[in-house]
Short mmCIF file of C-alpha atoms in Angstrom, two decimals:
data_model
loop_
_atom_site.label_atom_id
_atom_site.label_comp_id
_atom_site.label_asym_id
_atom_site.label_seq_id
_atom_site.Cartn_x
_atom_site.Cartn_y
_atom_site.Cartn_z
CA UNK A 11 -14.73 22.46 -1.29
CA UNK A 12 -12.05 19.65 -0.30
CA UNK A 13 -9.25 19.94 -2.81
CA UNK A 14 -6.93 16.86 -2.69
CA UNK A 15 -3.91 15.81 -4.95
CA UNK A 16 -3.19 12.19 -5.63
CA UNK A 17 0.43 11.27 -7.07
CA UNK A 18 -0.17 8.95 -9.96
CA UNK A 19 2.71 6.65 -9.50
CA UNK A 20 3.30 5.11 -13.14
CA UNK A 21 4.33 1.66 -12.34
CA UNK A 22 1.19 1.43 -9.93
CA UNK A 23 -1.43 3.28 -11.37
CA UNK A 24 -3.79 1.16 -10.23
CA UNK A 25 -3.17 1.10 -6.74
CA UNK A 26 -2.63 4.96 -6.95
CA UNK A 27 -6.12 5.57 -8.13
CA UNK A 28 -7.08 3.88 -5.16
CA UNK A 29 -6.15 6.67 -3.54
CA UNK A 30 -9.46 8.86 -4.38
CA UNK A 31 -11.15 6.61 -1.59
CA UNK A 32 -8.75 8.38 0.80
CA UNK A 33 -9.44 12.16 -0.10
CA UNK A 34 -13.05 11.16 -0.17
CA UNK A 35 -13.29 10.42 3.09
CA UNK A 36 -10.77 12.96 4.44
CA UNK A 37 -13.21 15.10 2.76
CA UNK A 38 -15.98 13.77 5.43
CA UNK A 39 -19.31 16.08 4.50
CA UNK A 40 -17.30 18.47 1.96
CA UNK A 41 -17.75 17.87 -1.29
CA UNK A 42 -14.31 16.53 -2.83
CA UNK A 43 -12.52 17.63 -5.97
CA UNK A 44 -9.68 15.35 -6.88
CA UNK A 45 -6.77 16.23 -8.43
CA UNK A 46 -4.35 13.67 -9.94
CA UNK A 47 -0.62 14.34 -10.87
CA UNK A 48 0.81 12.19 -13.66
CA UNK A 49 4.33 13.20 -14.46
CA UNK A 50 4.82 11.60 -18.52
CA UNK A 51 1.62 9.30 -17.41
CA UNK A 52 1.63 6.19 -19.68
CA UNK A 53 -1.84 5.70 -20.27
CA UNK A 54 -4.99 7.39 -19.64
CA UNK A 55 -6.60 6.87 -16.21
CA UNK A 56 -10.54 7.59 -14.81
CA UNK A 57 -12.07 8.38 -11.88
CA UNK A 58 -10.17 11.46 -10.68
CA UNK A 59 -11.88 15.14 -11.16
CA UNK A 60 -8.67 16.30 -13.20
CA UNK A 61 -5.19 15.00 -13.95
CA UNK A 62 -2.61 17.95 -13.70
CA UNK A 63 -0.25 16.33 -16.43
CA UNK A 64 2.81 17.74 -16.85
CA UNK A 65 5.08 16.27 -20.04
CA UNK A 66 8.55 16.13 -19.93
CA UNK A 67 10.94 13.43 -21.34
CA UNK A 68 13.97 14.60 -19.46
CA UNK A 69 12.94 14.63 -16.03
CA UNK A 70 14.27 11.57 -14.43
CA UNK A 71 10.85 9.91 -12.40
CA UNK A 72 13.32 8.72 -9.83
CA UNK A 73 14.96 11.75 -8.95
CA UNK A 74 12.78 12.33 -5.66
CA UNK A 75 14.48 15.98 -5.50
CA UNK A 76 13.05 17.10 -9.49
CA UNK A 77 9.71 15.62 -8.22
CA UNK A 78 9.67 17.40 -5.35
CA UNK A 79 10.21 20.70 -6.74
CA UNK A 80 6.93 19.90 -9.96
CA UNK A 81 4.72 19.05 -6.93
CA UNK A 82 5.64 22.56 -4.54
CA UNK A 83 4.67 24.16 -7.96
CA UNK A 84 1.67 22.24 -8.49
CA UNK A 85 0.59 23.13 -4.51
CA UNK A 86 1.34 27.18 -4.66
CA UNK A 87 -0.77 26.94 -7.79
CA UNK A 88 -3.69 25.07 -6.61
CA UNK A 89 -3.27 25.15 -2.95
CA UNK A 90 -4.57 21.65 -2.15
CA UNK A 91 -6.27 20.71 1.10
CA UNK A 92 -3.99 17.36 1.28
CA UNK A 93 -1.61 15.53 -0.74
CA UNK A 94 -1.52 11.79 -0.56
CA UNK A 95 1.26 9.18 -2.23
CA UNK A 96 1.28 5.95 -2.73
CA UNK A 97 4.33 4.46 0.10
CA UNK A 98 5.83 2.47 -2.27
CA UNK A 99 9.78 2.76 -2.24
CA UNK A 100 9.98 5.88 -4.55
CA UNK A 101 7.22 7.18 -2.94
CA UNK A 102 8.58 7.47 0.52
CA UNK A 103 11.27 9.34 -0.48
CA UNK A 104 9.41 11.71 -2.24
CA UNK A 105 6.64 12.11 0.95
CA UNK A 106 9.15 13.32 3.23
CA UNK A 107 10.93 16.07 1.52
CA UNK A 108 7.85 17.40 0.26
CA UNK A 109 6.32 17.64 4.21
CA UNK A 110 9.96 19.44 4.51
CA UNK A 111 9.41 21.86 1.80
CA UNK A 112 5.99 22.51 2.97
CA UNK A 113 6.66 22.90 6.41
CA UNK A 114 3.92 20.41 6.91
CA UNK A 115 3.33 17.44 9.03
CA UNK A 116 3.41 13.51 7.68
CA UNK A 117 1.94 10.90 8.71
CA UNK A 118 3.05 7.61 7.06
CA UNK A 119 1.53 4.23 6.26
CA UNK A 120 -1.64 5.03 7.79
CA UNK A 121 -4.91 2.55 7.61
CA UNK A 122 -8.41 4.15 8.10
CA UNK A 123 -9.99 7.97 8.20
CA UNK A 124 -12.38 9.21 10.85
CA UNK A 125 -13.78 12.60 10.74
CA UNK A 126 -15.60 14.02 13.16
CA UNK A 127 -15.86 17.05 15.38
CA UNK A 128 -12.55 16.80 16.84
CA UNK A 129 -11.37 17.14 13.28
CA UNK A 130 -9.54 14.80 10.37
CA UNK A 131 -8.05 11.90 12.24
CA UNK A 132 -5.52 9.84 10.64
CA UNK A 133 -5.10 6.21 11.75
CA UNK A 134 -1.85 4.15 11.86
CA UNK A 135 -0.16 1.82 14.02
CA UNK A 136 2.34 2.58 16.56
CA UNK A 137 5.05 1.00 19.11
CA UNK A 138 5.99 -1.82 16.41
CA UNK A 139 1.76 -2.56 15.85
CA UNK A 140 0.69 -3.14 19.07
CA UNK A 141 -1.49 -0.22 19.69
CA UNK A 142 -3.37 2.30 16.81
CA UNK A 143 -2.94 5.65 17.12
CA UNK A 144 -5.02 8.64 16.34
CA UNK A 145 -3.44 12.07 14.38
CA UNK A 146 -5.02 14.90 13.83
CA UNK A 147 -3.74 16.91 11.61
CA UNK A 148 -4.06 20.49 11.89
CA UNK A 149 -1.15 22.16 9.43
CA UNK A 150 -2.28 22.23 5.77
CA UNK A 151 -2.42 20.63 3.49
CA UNK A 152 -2.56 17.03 5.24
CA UNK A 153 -0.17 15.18 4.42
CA UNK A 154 0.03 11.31 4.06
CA UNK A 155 1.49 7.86 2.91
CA UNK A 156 -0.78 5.08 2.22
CA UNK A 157 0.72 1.25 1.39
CA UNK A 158 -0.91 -0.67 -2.27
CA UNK A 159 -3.86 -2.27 -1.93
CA UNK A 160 -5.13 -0.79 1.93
CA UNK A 161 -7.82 1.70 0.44
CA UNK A 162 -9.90 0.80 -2.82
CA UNK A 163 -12.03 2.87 -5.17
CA UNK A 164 -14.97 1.04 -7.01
CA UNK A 165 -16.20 4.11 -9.18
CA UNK A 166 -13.47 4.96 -11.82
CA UNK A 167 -16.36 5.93 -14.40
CA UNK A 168 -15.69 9.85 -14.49
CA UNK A 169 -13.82 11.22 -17.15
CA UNK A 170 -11.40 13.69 -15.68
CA UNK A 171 -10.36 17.39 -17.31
CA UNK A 172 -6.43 17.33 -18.90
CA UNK A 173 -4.81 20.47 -17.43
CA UNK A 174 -1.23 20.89 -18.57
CA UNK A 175 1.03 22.46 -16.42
CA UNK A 176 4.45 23.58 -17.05
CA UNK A 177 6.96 24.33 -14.18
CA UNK A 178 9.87 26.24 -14.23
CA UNK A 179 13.50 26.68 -13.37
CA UNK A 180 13.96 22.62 -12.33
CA UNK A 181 17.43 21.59 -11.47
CA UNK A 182 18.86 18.87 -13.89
CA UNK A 183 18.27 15.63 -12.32
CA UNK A 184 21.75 13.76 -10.97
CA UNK A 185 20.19 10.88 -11.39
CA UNK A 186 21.75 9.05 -14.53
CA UNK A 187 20.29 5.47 -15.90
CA UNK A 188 23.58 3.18 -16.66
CA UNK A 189 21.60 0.00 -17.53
CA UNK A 190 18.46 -1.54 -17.23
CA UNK A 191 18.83 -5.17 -16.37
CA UNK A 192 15.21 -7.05 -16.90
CA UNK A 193 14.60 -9.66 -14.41
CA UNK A 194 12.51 -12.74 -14.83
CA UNK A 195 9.37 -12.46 -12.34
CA UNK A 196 7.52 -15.62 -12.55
CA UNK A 197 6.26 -15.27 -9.49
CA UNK A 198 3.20 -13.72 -8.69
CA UNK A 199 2.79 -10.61 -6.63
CA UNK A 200 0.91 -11.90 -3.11
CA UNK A 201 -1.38 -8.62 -3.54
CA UNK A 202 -2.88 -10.28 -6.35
CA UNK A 203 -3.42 -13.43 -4.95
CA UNK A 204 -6.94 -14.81 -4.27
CA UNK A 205 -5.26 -17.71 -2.36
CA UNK A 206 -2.73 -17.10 0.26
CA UNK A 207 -0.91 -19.97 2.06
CA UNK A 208 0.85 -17.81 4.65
CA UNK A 209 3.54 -19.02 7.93
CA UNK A 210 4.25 -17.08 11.15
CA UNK A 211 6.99 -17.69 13.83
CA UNK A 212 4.97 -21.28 14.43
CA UNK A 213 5.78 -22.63 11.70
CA UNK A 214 8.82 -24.67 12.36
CA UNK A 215 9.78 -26.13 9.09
CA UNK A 216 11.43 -24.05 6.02
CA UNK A 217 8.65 -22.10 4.43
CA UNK A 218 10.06 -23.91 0.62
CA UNK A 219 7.68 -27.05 2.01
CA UNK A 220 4.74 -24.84 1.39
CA UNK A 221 5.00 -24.42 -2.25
CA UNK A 222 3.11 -27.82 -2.86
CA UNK A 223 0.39 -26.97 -0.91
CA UNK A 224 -0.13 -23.26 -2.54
CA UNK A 225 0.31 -25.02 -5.84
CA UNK A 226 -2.54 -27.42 -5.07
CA UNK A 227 -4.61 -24.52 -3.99
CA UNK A 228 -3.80 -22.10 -7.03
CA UNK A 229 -2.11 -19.61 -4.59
CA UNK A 230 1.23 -18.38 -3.39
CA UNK A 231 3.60 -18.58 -0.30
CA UNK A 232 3.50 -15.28 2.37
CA UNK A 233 4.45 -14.81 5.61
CA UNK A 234 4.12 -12.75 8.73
CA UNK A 235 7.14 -9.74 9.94
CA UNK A 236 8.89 -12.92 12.33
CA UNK A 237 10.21 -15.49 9.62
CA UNK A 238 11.34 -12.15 7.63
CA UNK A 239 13.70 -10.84 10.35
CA UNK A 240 14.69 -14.20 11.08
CA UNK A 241 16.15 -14.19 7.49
CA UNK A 242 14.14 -17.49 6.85
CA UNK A 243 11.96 -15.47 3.82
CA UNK A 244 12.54 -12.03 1.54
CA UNK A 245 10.35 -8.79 2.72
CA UNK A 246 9.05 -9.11 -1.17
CA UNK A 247 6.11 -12.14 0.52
CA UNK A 248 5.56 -10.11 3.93
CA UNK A 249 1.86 -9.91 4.82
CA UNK A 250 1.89 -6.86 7.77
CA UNK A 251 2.22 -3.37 7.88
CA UNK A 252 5.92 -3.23 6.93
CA UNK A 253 5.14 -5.16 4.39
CA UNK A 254 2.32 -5.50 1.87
CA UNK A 255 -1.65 -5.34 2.47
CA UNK A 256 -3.62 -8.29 1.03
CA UNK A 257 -6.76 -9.18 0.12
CA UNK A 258 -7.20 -12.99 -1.00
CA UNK A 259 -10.62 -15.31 -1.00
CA UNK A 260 -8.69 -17.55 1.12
CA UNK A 261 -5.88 -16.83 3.76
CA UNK A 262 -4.41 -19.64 5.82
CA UNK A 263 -2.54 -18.63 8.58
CA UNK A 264 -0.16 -21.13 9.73
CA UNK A 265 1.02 -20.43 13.18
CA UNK A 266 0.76 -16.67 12.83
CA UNK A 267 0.02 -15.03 16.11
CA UNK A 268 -2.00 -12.37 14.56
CA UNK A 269 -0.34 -8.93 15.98
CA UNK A 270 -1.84 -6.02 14.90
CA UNK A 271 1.41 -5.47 12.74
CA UNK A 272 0.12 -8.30 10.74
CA UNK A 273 -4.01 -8.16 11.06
CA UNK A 274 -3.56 -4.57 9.44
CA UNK A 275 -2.24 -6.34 6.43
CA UNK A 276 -5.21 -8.05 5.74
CA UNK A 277 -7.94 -6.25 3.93
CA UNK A 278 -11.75 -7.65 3.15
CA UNK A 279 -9.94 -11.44 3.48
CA UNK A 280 -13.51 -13.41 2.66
CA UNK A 281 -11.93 -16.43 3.89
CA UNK A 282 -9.27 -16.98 6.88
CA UNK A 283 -8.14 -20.47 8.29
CA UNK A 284 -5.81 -20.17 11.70
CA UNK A 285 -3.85 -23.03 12.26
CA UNK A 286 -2.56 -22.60 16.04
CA UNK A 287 -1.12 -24.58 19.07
CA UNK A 288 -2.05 -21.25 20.98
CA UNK A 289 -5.97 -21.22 21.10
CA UNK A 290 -5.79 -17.38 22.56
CA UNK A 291 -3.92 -16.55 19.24
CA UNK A 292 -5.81 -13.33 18.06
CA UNK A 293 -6.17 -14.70 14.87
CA UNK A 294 -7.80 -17.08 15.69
CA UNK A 295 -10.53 -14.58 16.62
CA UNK A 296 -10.83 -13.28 13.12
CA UNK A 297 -10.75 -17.04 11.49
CA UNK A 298 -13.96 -18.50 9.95
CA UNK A 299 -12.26 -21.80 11.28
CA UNK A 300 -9.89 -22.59 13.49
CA UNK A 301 -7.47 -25.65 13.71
CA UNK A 302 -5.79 -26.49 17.31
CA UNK A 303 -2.62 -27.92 16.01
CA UNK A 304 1.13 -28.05 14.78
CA UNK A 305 0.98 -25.67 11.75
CA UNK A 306 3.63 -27.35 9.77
CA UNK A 307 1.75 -31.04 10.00
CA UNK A 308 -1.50 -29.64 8.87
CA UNK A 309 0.23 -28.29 5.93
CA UNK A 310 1.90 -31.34 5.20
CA UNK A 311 -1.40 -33.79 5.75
CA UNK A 312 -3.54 -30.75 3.91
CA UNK A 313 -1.34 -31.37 0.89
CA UNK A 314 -1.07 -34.98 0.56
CA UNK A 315 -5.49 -35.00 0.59
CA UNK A 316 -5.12 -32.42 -1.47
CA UNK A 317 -2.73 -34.46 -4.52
CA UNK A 318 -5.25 -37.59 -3.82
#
């Protein structure tokens, strides 16, 4: 049997239950029994074999070092087959010193499974996206970092067993809250989009003349990995594998290139519109229609039919 551990992340639940489709198929032909942790989980969750839940009002959930030390006692317990956590912010600081304390291998951000006989292959990109690289990882228990909203679970049906665990001797966290300021987010998270209006390095004008045209369309403003390190847009509307994995009913892709940086950012995209003066763009390869042409007049001419 294939024992795997899933780190229920309490801001993302969601997207950490998502995780189960990863042990499955790192599981390949064994059967699978999944193991969630939830560290003073909020609410109840479905889908895993067991939640390991371990209650403790104290422990500070952003002190990566306290985490660390609940999950090495969770692993000598249980001795899981691989651990996998959600690479959100918090979770790639906790991913690495775990590896450490393990003595185990990591291999972050990655995109697909494929099991076969040379073993359990992780997939991820490499040199900057422009090639996909192959791991197999032979320390245990495998170890990896998956972004939101790359793998997804359908059956959350099963009920799982409560086992509470209790670990011993933790440190006191040094981690001490001094105030909580509560932002205003009005805007909506691109993950959750089902209509993206998204600009590469093409586009020439500021991306703020796209918010029309996403308005008129119900969606929301992304971009690719070019207009963020040009400082032209925040990392927070990335589309890419440095930044966040969507999957819309409609993408436009406004003079994106389409490296594999950014393709592995898009995930079961029904829809995809490339707007391109470079017909040999890659994405224009994946597009269900393509548009030769300046990216930042079609947007423009798109929005004024659009408000007639």
């Amino acid at each position: 049997m294939f024992k795997g551990l899933i780190l229920i992340d309490n801001e993302n639940i969601n997207y950490s239950l998502d995780l189960i489709d990863v042990v499955r198929r790192l599981a390949g032909n064994e059967e699978a029994y999944i193991y969630g942790l939830g560290i003073n989980l909020s609410e109840k969750v479905k889908g895993l074999d067991a939640v390991i839940s371990v209650e403790a009002p104290a422990i500070q959930m952003k002190d990566s070092r306290v985490l660390t030390d609940i999950i090495q006692q969770v692993h000598e317990e249980y001795q899981f087959d691989s651990i996998i956590i959600l690479a959100t912010d918090f979770g790639r600081m906790v991913a690495p010193r775990l590896a450490m304390r393990l003595e185990v291998g990591l291999v972050a951000d990655i995109t697909d499974i494929d099991v076969d006989k040379r073993g359990k292959k992780l997939i991820r990109p490499a040199f900057s996206g422009n090639i996909m690289a192959s791991i197999v990882c032979e320390s245990s228990p495998i170890m990896a970092s998956v972004h939101p909203n790359v793998f997804h679970t359908e059956d959350l049906s099963t009920e799982p067993e409560i086992v509470k665990f209790i670990p011993t001797d933790l440190k006191a966290s040094s981690i001490e809250v001094l105030e909580i300021i509560e932002s205003e987010q009005t805007a909506t998270d691109i993950r959750e989009a089902d209509v993206i209006v998204s600009a590469g390095g093409g586009f020439t004008q500021p991306i703020e003349q796209l918010q029309d045209l996403a308005k008129e369309l119900t969606g929301v403003v992304a971009v690719s990995k070019q207009l963020v390190d040009r400082k032209k847009a925040p990392r927070e509307i990335q589309v890419g594998q440095s930044g966040k994995t969507v999957s819309p009913e409609l993408y436009i892709a406004l003079g994106i290139y389409g490296s594999t940086q950014h393709i592995e950012g898009l995930k079961n995209v029904k829809e995809i519109i490339s707007v391109n003066t470079d017909l040999g763009a890659p994405m224009n390869y994946l597009a269900s229609l393509v548009v030769h042409g300046d990216a930042a007049e079609f947007a423009r001419k798109l929005s004024t039919k659009l408000k007639e």
